[in-house]
PDB file of C-alpha atoms and ligand atoms in Angstrom:
ATOM      1  CA  MET W  16      99.586  96.595 133.507  1.00 86.00           C
ATOM      2  CA  GLN W  17     100.596  94.434 130.540  1.00 94.00           C
ATOM      3  CA  LEU W  18     102.577  96.493 128.052  1.00 98.00           C
ATOM      4  CA  TYR W  19     102.412  95.940 124.306  1.00 98.00           C
ATOM      5  CA  THR W  20     105.913  94.913 123.378  1.00 98.00           C
ATOM      6  CA  ARG W  21     108.024  94.111 120.366  1.00 97.00           C
ATOM      7  CA  ASP W  22     110.602  91.424 121.093  1.00 98.00           C
ATOM      8  CA  VAL W  23     113.247  90.502 118.484  1.00 98.00           C
ATOM      9  CA  GLY W  24     116.634  88.843 118.258  1.00 98.00           C
ATOM     10  CA  GLY W  25     118.512  86.758 120.811  1.00 96.00           C
ATOM     11  CA  GLY W  26     121.246  87.074 123.417  1.00 96.00           C
ATOM     12  CA  THR W  27     121.518  89.379 126.419  1.00 97.00           C
ATOM     13  CA  PRO W  28     118.120  91.056 126.988  1.00 98.00           C
ATOM     14  CA  LEU W  29     118.117  94.769 126.163  1.00 98.00           C
ATOM     15  CA  ILE W  30     114.961  96.663 127.089  1.00 98.00           C
ATOM     16  CA  LEU W  31     114.622 100.040 125.351  1.00 99.00           C
ATOM     17  CA  LEU W  32     112.178 102.634 126.756  1.00 99.00           C
ATOM     18  CA  HIS W  33     110.924 105.317 124.394  1.00 98.00           C
ATOM     19  CA  ALA W  34     110.810 109.114 124.609  1.00 98.00           C
ATOM     20  CA  PHE W  35     107.783 111.395 124.971  1.00 98.00           C
ATOM     21  CA  PRO W  36     105.508 111.743 123.024  1.00 98.00           C
ATOM     22  CA  LEU W  37     106.516 108.784 120.848  1.00 98.00           C
ATOM     23  CA  SER W  38     106.201 104.987 121.118  1.00 98.00           C
ATOM     24  CA  SER W  39     108.292 101.874 120.603  1.00 98.00           C
ATOM     25  CA  ALA W  40     108.152 102.673 116.887  1.00 98.00           C
ATOM     26  CA  MET W  41     111.048 105.091 117.498  1.00 98.00           C
ATOM     27  CA  TRP W  42     113.343 102.071 118.054  1.00 98.00           C
ATOM     28  CA  LEU W  43     113.045 100.701 114.511  1.00 98.00           C
ATOM     29  CA  ALA W  44     116.777 101.123 113.779  1.00 98.00           C
ATOM     30  CA  GLN W  45     117.678  99.513 117.107  1.00 98.00           C
ATOM     31  CA  ARG W  46     115.455  96.475 116.468  1.00 98.00           C
ATOM     32  CA  GLU W  47     117.103  96.135 113.066  1.00 98.00           C
ATOM     33  CA  GLY W  48     120.666  96.955 114.085  1.00 98.00           C
ATOM     34  CA  LEU W  49     121.000  95.329 117.510  1.00 98.00           C
ATOM     35  CA  ALA W  50     118.956  92.122 117.224  1.00 98.00           C
ATOM     36  CA  ALA W  51     121.924  90.093 115.946  1.00 97.00           C
ATOM     37  CA  ARG W  52     123.671  90.633 119.250  1.00 96.00           C
ATOM     38  CA  PHE W  53     120.874  91.233 121.797  1.00 98.00           C
ATOM     39  CA  ARG W  54     117.311  90.230 122.526  1.00 98.00           C
ATOM     40  CA  VAL W  55     115.850  93.669 121.894  1.00 98.00           C
ATOM     41  CA  ILE W  56     112.597  94.281 123.751  1.00 98.00           C
ATOM     42  CA  THR W  57     110.825  97.587 123.105  1.00 98.00           C
ATOM     43  CA  PRO W  58     107.614  98.128 125.083  1.00 98.00           C
ATOM     44  CA  ASP W  59     105.083 100.886 124.500  1.00 98.00           C
ATOM     45  CA  LEU W  60     104.926 102.664 127.856  1.00 98.00           C
ATOM     46  CA  ARG W  61     101.413 102.826 129.278  1.00 98.00           C
ATOM     47  CA  GLY W  62      98.934 104.752 127.138  1.00 98.00           C
ATOM     48  CA  PHE W  63     101.295 104.942 124.112  1.00 98.00           C
ATOM     49  CA  GLY W  64     101.262 102.764 120.986  1.00 97.00           C
ATOM     50  CA  GLY W  65      99.455  99.523 121.749  1.00 97.00           C
ATOM     51  CA  SER W  66      99.501  99.711 125.562  1.00 98.00           C
ATOM     52  CA  PRO W  67      96.424 100.683 127.586  1.00 98.00           C
ATOM     53  CA  LEU W  68      96.626 103.658 129.962  1.00 98.00           C
ATOM     54  CA  GLY W  69      95.060 102.076 133.025  1.00 97.00           C
ATOM     55  CA  ALA W  70      93.622 103.878 136.026  1.00 97.00           C
ATOM     56  CA  ASP W  71      96.712 104.572 138.183  1.00 98.00           C
ATOM     57  CA  ASP W  72      97.707 108.097 139.181  1.00 98.00           C
ATOM     58  CA  PRO W  73     100.466 109.537 136.958  1.00 98.00           C
ATOM     59  CA  SER W  74     103.937 108.492 138.132  1.00 98.00           C
ATOM     60  CA  VAL W  75     107.224 107.388 136.619  1.00 98.00           C
ATOM     61  CA  ASP W  76     107.371 104.791 139.425  1.00 98.00           C
ATOM     62  CA  VAL W  77     104.214 103.169 138.031  1.00 98.00           C
ATOM     63  CA  MET W  78     105.857 103.097 134.601  1.00 98.00           C
ATOM     64  CA  ALA W  79     108.979 101.485 136.100  1.00 98.00           C
ATOM     65  CA  ASP W  80     106.862  98.844 137.870  1.00 98.00           C
ATOM     66  CA  ASP W  81     105.207  98.071 134.498  1.00 98.00           C
ATOM     67  CA  VAL W  82     108.669  97.323 133.069  1.00 98.00           C
ATOM     68  CA  ALA W  83     109.566  95.099 136.072  1.00 98.00           C
ATOM     69  CA  ALA W  84     106.257  93.232 135.505  1.00 98.00           C
ATOM     70  CA  LEU W  85     107.234  92.831 131.840  1.00 98.00           C
ATOM     71  CA  LEU W  86     110.519  91.208 132.897  1.00 98.00           C
ATOM     72  CA  ASP W  87     108.556  88.866 135.184  1.00 98.00           C
ATOM     73  CA  ALA W  88     106.118  87.964 132.406  1.00 97.00           C
ATOM     74  CA  LYS W  89     108.990  87.133 130.072  1.00 97.00           C
ATOM     75  CA  GLY W  90     110.914  85.169 132.721  1.00 98.00           C
ATOM     76  CA  ILE W  91     113.915  87.552 132.456  1.00 98.00           C
ATOM     77  CA  GLU W  92     115.793  87.911 135.705  1.00 97.00           C
ATOM     78  CA  ARG W  93     118.148  90.740 134.673  1.00 97.00           C
ATOM     79  CA  ALA W  94     118.470  92.911 131.587  1.00 98.00           C
ATOM     80  CA  ILE W  95     120.277  95.901 130.225  1.00 98.00           C
ATOM     81  CA  ILE W  96     117.794  98.774 130.496  1.00 98.00           C
ATOM     82  CA  GLY W  97     118.093 101.674 128.110  1.00 98.00           C
ATOM     83  CA  GLY W  98     115.895 104.738 128.099  1.00 98.00           C
ATOM     84  CA  LEU W  99     115.836 107.899 126.015  1.00 98.00           C
ATOM     85  CA  SER W 100     114.582 111.063 127.713  1.00 98.00           C
ATOM     86  CA  MET W 101     111.240 110.065 129.342  1.00 98.00           C
ATOM     87  CA  GLY W 102     112.418 106.479 128.962  1.00 98.00           C
ATOM     88  CA  GLY W 103     115.506 107.573 130.890  1.00 98.00           C
ATOM     89  CA  TYR W 104     113.344 108.899 133.733  1.00 98.00           C
ATOM     90  CA  VAL W 105     111.683 105.488 133.852  1.00 98.00           C
ATOM     91  CA  THR W 106     115.092 103.785 133.766  1.00 98.00           C
ATOM     92  CA  LEU W 107     116.221 105.936 136.725  1.00 98.00           C
ATOM     93  CA  ALA W 108     113.048 104.942 138.610  1.00 98.00           C
ATOM     94  CA  LEU W 109     113.907 101.287 137.882  1.00 98.00           C
ATOM     95  CA  CYS W 110     117.409 101.868 139.337  1.00 97.00           C
ATOM     96  CA  ARG W 111     115.699 103.111 142.478  1.00 96.00           C
ATOM     97  CA  ARG W 112     112.920 100.536 142.726  1.00 96.00           C
ATOM     98  CA  HIS W 113     114.238  97.364 141.055  1.00 97.00           C
ATOM     99  CA  PRO W 114     118.071  97.567 140.958  1.00 96.00           C
ATOM    100  CA  GLU W 115     118.388  93.783 141.226  1.00 97.00           C
ATOM    101  CA  ARG W 116     116.791  93.425 137.742  1.00 97.00           C
ATOM    102  CA  ILE W 117     119.464  95.567 136.051  1.00 98.00           C
ATOM    103  CA  LEU W 118     122.688  94.397 134.401  1.00 97.00           C
ATOM    104  CA  GLY W 119     123.557  97.906 133.276  1.00 98.00           C
ATOM    105  CA  VAL W 120     121.845 101.045 132.019  1.00 98.00           C
ATOM    106  CA  VAL W 121     121.935 103.226 128.937  1.00 98.00           C
ATOM    107  CA  LEU W 122     120.782 106.754 129.746  1.00 98.00           C
ATOM    108  CA  ALA W 123     120.255 108.660 126.510  1.00 98.00           C
ATOM    109  CA  ASP W 124     119.362 112.363 126.246  1.00 98.00           C
ATOM    110  CA  THR W 125     117.894 112.415 129.701  1.00 98.00           C
ATOM    111  CA  LYS W 126     118.474 113.995 133.091  1.00 98.00           C
ATOM    112  CA  ALA W 127     118.406 112.900 136.711  1.00 98.00           C
ATOM    113  CA  SER W 128     117.328 116.209 138.189  1.00 97.00           C
ATOM    114  CA  ALA W 129     113.688 116.964 139.008  1.00 97.00           C
ATOM    115  CA  ASP W 130     111.946 119.761 137.093  1.00 97.00           C
ATOM    116  CA  PRO W 131     112.197 123.345 138.283  1.00 97.00           C
ATOM    117  CA  GLU W 132     108.854 124.829 139.384  1.00 97.00           C
ATOM    118  CA  ALA W 133     108.318 126.714 136.080  1.00 97.00           C
ATOM    119  CA  VAL W 134     108.756 123.543 134.028  1.00 97.00           C
ATOM    120  CA  ARG W 135     106.355 121.680 136.299  1.00 98.00           C
ATOM    121  CA  HIS W 136     103.739 124.349 135.768  1.00 98.00           C
ATOM    122  CA  SER W 137     104.219 124.313 132.046  1.00 97.00           C
ATOM    123  CA  ARG W 138     103.772 120.528 131.975  1.00 98.00           C
ATOM    124  CA  VAL W 139     100.517 120.817 133.895  1.00 98.00           C
ATOM    125  CA  ARG W 140      99.296 123.524 131.477  1.00 98.00           C
ATOM    126  CA  THR W 141     100.194 121.246 128.564  1.00 98.00           C
ATOM    127  CA  ALA W 142      98.323 118.355 130.205  1.00 98.00           C
ATOM    128  CA  GLU W 143      95.257 120.555 130.680  1.00 98.00           C
ATOM    129  CA  ARG W 144      95.294 121.625 127.008  1.00 98.00           C
ATOM    130  CA  LEU W 145      95.674 118.012 125.881  1.00 98.00           C
ATOM    131  CA  GLU W 146      92.694 117.011 128.015  1.00 98.00           C
ATOM    132  CA  SER W 147      90.468 119.934 127.107  1.00 98.00           C
ATOM    133  CA  GLU W 148      91.262 120.026 123.389  1.00 98.00           C
ATOM    134  CA  GLY W 149      91.309 116.236 122.901  1.00 98.00           C
ATOM    135  CA  ASN W 150      94.048 116.525 120.254  1.00 98.00           C
ATOM    136  CA  VAL W 151      97.838 116.913 120.166  1.00 98.00           C
ATOM    137  CA  SER W 152      98.084 120.430 118.655  1.00 98.00           C
ATOM    138  CA  VAL W 153      99.978 121.619 121.743  1.00 98.00           C
ATOM    139  CA  LEU W 154     102.596 118.906 121.203  1.00 98.00           C
ATOM    140  CA  LEU W 155     103.014 119.809 117.532  1.00 98.00           C
ATOM    141  CA  GLU W 156     103.405 123.478 118.503  1.00 97.00           C
ATOM    142  CA  ASP W 157     105.561 123.244 121.620  1.00 95.00           C
ATOM    143  CA  VAL W 158     107.341 119.865 121.751  1.00 96.00           C
ATOM    144  CA  LEU W 159     107.953 118.693 118.165  1.00 97.00           C
ATOM    145  CA  PRO W 160     110.127 121.713 117.134  1.00 95.00           C
ATOM    146  CA  ASN W 161     112.724 120.812 119.799  1.00 96.00           C
ATOM    147  CA  LEU W 162     112.821 117.041 119.357  1.00 98.00           C
ATOM    148  CA  VAL W 163     115.382 116.894 116.532  1.00 98.00           C
ATOM    149  CA  GLY W 164     118.461 119.001 116.038  1.00 98.00           C
ATOM    150  CA  PRO W 165     119.389 121.528 113.324  1.00 98.00           C
ATOM    151  CA  THR W 166     121.464 118.941 111.407  1.00 98.00           C
ATOM    152  CA  THR W 167     118.436 116.660 111.082  1.00 98.00           C
ATOM    153  CA  MET W 168     116.206 119.604 110.143  1.00 97.00           C
ATOM    154  CA  ARG W 169     118.650 120.523 107.331  1.00 97.00           C
ATOM    155  CA  GLN W 170     119.702 117.123 106.081  1.00 96.00           C
ATOM    156  CA  ARG W 171     117.187 114.437 107.115  1.00 96.00           C
ATOM    157  CA  ALA W 172     113.692 115.479 106.066  1.00 95.00           C
ATOM    158  CA  LEU W 173     112.436 111.893 106.191  1.00 96.00           C
ATOM    159  CA  VAL W 174     113.541 111.487 109.794  1.00 97.00           C
ATOM    160  CA  TYR W 175     111.730 114.671 110.782  1.00 97.00           C
ATOM    161  CA  GLY W 176     108.637 113.513 108.901  1.00 97.00           C
ATOM    162  CA  ARG W 177     108.698 110.202 110.749  1.00 97.00           C
ATOM    163  CA  VAL W 178     109.005 111.875 114.144  1.00 98.00           C
ATOM    164  CA  ARG W 179     106.163 114.258 113.284  1.00 98.00           C
ATOM    165  CA  GLY W 180     103.970 111.279 112.325  1.00 98.00           C
ATOM    166  CA  LEU W 181     104.720 109.596 115.654  1.00 98.00           C
ATOM    167  CA  VAL W 182     103.850 112.749 117.597  1.00 98.00           C
ATOM    168  CA  GLN W 183     100.588 113.108 115.608  1.00 98.00           C
ATOM    169  CA  SER W 184      99.507 109.581 116.479  1.00 97.00           C
ATOM    170  CA  THR W 185     100.003 110.012 120.254  1.00 98.00           C
ATOM    171  CA  PRO W 186      96.783 109.610 122.222  1.00 98.00           C
ATOM    172  CA  PRO W 187      96.148 113.013 123.957  1.00 98.00           C
ATOM    173  CA  HIS W 188      95.104 111.446 127.267  1.00 98.00           C
ATOM    174  CA  ALA W 189      98.232 109.295 127.459  1.00 98.00           C
ATOM    175  CA  ALA W 190     100.369 112.379 126.715  1.00 98.00           C
ATOM    176  CA  ALA W 191      98.581 114.323 129.470  1.00 98.00           C
ATOM    177  CA  TRP W 192      99.090 111.449 131.931  1.00 98.00           C
ATOM    178  CA  ALA W 193     102.793 111.245 131.051  1.00 98.00           C
ATOM    179  CA  GLN W 194     103.263 115.025 131.408  1.00 98.00           C
ATOM    180  CA  ARG W 195     101.794 114.837 134.915  1.00 98.00           C
ATOM    181  CA  ALA W 196     104.000 111.803 135.710  1.00 98.00           C
ATOM    182  CA  MET W 197     107.129 113.612 134.549  1.00 98.00           C
ATOM    183  CA  ALA W 198     106.165 116.755 136.481  1.00 98.00           C
ATOM    184  CA  ALA W 199     105.902 114.718 139.678  1.00 98.00           C
ATOM    185  CA  ARG W 200     109.134 112.809 139.243  1.00 98.00           C
ATOM    186  CA  PRO W 201     111.585 113.181 142.142  1.00 96.00           C
ATOM    187  CA  ASP W 202     115.246 114.113 141.898  1.00 96.00           C
ATOM    188  CA  ALA W 203     117.204 110.973 140.963  1.00 95.00           C
ATOM    189  CA  LEU W 204     120.699 112.497 141.010  1.00 95.00           C
ATOM    190  CA  GLY W 205     121.286 112.072 144.755  1.00 92.00           C
ATOM    191  CA  ALA W 206     120.765 108.300 144.643  1.00 92.00           C
ATOM    192  CA  LEU W 207     123.034 107.683 141.641  1.00 95.00           C
ATOM    193  CA  SER W 208     126.200 107.342 143.738  1.00 95.00           C
ATOM    194  CA  GLY W 209     124.700 104.174 145.247  1.00 94.00           C
ATOM    195  CA  PHE W 210     124.007 102.543 141.855  1.00 95.00           C
ATOM    196  CA  ARG W 211     127.114 100.498 141.092  1.00 94.00           C
ATOM    197  CA  ARG W 212     126.135  98.767 137.838  1.00 97.00           C
ATOM    198  CA  PRO W 213     127.839  99.977 134.622  1.00 98.00           C
ATOM    199  CA  ALA W 214     126.153 102.891 132.894  1.00 98.00           C
ATOM    200  CA  LEU W 215     126.490 104.391 129.436  1.00 98.00           C
ATOM    201  CA  VAL W 216     125.389 108.009 129.134  1.00 98.00           C
ATOM    202  CA  LEU W 217     124.666 109.098 125.532  1.00 98.00           C
ATOM    203  CA  GLN W 218     124.048 112.692 124.620  1.00 98.00           C
ATOM    204  CA  GLY W 219     123.221 114.386 121.328  1.00 98.00           C
ATOM    205  CA  ALA W 220     125.585 117.310 120.839  1.00 98.00           C
ATOM    206  CA  GLU W 221     122.696 119.455 119.550  1.00 98.00           C
ATOM    207  CA  ASP W 222     120.150 118.435 122.192  1.00 98.00           C
ATOM    208  CA  THR W 223     118.493 121.400 123.920  1.00 97.00           C
ATOM    209  CA  ILE W 224     115.914 119.473 125.978  1.00 97.00           C
ATOM    210  CA  ALA W 225     118.462 117.415 127.931  1.00 97.00           C
ATOM    211  CA  THR W 226     121.796 119.187 127.846  1.00 97.00           C
ATOM    212  CA  GLU W 227     125.451 118.170 127.962  1.00 97.00           C
ATOM    213  CA  GLU W 228     125.475 119.578 131.497  1.00 98.00           C
ATOM    214  CA  ASP W 229     122.675 117.160 132.481  1.00 97.00           C
ATOM    215  CA  ALA W 230     124.594 114.263 130.914  1.00 98.00           C
ATOM    216  CA  ARG W 231     127.844 115.232 132.700  1.00 98.00           C
ATOM    217  CA  ALA W 232     125.999 115.506 136.009  1.00 98.00           C
ATOM    218  CA  MET W 233     124.685 111.923 135.655  1.00 98.00           C
ATOM    219  CA  ALA W 234     128.003 110.487 134.467  1.00 98.00           C
ATOM    220  CA  GLY W 235     129.799 112.291 137.283  1.00 97.00           C
ATOM    221  CA  ALA W 236     127.406 111.036 139.975  1.00 97.00           C
ATOM    222  CA  LEU W 237     127.394 107.405 138.803  1.00 97.00           C
ATOM    223  CA  PRO W 238     130.367 105.373 140.133  1.00 96.00           C
ATOM    224  CA  ASN W 239     130.760 103.361 136.921  1.00 96.00           C
ATOM    225  CA  ALA W 240     129.736 105.446 133.936  1.00 98.00           C
ATOM    226  CA  GLU W 241     131.018 106.409 130.514  1.00 98.00           C
ATOM    227  CA  LEU W 242     129.741 109.453 128.595  1.00 98.00           C
ATOM    228  CA  ILE W 243     129.649 109.496 124.804  1.00 98.00           C
ATOM    229  CA  MET W 244     128.609 112.587 122.861  1.00 98.00           C
ATOM    230  CA  ILE W 245     126.805 111.934 119.579  1.00 98.00           C
ATOM    231  CA  PRO W 246     127.633 114.570 116.927  1.00 98.00           C
ATOM    232  CA  GLY W 247     125.069 115.835 114.410  1.00 98.00           C
ATOM    233  CA  SER W 248     122.130 114.879 116.623  1.00 98.00           C
ATOM    234  CA  GLY W 249     119.568 116.696 118.681  1.00 98.00           C
ATOM    235  CA  HIS W 250     117.384 115.098 121.367  1.00 98.00           C
ATOM    236  CA  LEU W 251     116.528 111.855 119.513  1.00 98.00           C
ATOM    237  CA  THR W 252     119.998 110.308 119.119  1.00 98.00           C
ATOM    238  CA  ALA W 253     118.628 106.802 118.476  1.00 98.00           C
ATOM    239  CA  VAL W 254     116.554 108.122 115.550  1.00 98.00           C
ATOM    240  CA  GLU W 255     118.846 110.864 114.234  1.00 98.00           C
ATOM    241  CA  GLN W 256     122.171 108.989 114.438  1.00 98.00           C
ATOM    242  CA  PRO W 257     121.103 105.336 114.714  1.00 98.00           C
ATOM    243  CA  GLN W 258     124.451 103.936 113.596  1.00 98.00           C
ATOM    244  CA  LEU W 259     126.484 105.819 116.185  1.00 98.00           C
ATOM    245  CA  PHE W 260     123.885 105.041 118.842  1.00 98.00           C
ATOM    246  CA  ASN W 261     123.890 101.327 117.976  1.00 98.00           C
ATOM    247  CA  GLU W 262     127.690 101.127 117.889  1.00 98.00           C
ATOM    248  CA  ALA W 263     127.959 102.651 121.369  1.00 98.00           C
ATOM    249  CA  VAL W 264     125.269 100.360 122.794  1.00 98.00           C
ATOM    250  CA  THR W 265     126.807  97.275 121.139  1.00 98.00           C
ATOM    251  CA  GLU W 266     130.222  97.975 122.606  1.00 98.00           C
ATOM    252  CA  PHE W 267     128.806  98.694 126.054  1.00 98.00           C
ATOM    253  CA  GLY W 268     126.448  95.686 126.068  1.00 97.00           C
ATOM    254  CA  THR W 269     129.018  93.264 124.732  1.00 96.00           C
ATOM    255  CA  ALA W 270     131.530  94.188 127.459  1.00 94.00           C
ATOM    256  CA  LEU W 271     128.777  93.947 130.034  1.00 91.00           C
ATOM    257  CA  ALA W 272     127.601  90.510 128.875  1.00 85.00           C
ATOM    258  CA  ARG W 273     131.205  89.258 129.078  1.00 84.00           C
ATOM    259  CA  THR W 274     131.632  90.328 132.715  1.00 80.00           C
ATOM    260  CA  ALA W 275     128.129  89.195 133.716  1.00 70.00           C
ATOM    261  CA  ARG W 276     128.762  85.620 132.627  1.00 60.00           C
TER     262      ARG W 276
HETATM  263  C1  LIG T 320     111.155 113.210 125.965  1.00 64.40           C
HETATM  264  O1  LIG T 320     111.770 113.297 124.900  1.00 64.40           O
HETATM  265  O2  LIG T 320     110.873 112.120 126.461  1.00 64.40           O
HETATM  266  C2  LIG T 320     110.726 114.494 126.640  1.00 64.40           C
HETATM  267  O3  LIG T 320     111.394 115.567 126.053  1.00 64.40           O
HETATM  268  C3  LIG T 320     111.021 114.414 128.114  1.00 64.40           C
HETATM  269  C4  LIG T 320     110.634 115.662 128.814  1.00 64.40           C
HETATM  270  O4  LIG T 320     109.626 116.312 128.474  1.00 64.40           O
HETATM  271  O5  LIG T 320     111.303 116.010 129.819  1.00 64.40           O
END
């Protein structure tokens, strides 16, 4: 599957994988703020934005293989891979399936554990509604309210409006496919102790979808990880606190590029 991709800047390649149910449009501030230092590549994961959905069964492994194929297509041997939430699940699948392509990882507002049974069921119910209704009402009702934190709701109306617009433009069938893929994802925590590349774990202090406990579990399991909490942000740290997010990634990526030389 060839993913639609925005590719800006120059330097160490940094691939950023977006959250659900958004698209590469969420990385606007990263394309602007990080391109002076990195080659920032932001694909639309399959079905989202400009990328086709294809006919494969739902799986985060399929999404990870799409990203490995993107690296092949661009002639990039190794890159820093960063993923936020669903993008983090895909990053963890890349760690499992294509570790040789990874210089280091940024795991933002995500978790390595599989879903409990009740969450899996609720994802399947959401997928069924998306498919039967053919619109994203269920996402606006159930997902959007938790995407940004109370500070953004109080102080950053434009940010919330932008996120709402992105959710509204999500194709329902892609969202259903991704819900089924996330429901089926395996536990990734057990394998983290074998992943020796540097990792940066970023966590919004007000995030209720992925919690500080999830972030600490990943940082604790990874042999070479640093955890940074982002204040005044809910689940979408890269969108809600872009400056803090970009500073953390710049520092991490710059140190990584130095040692990788
Ligand atoms: C996301 O932001 O990508 C989603 O909240 C992930 C999820 O539903 O687990």
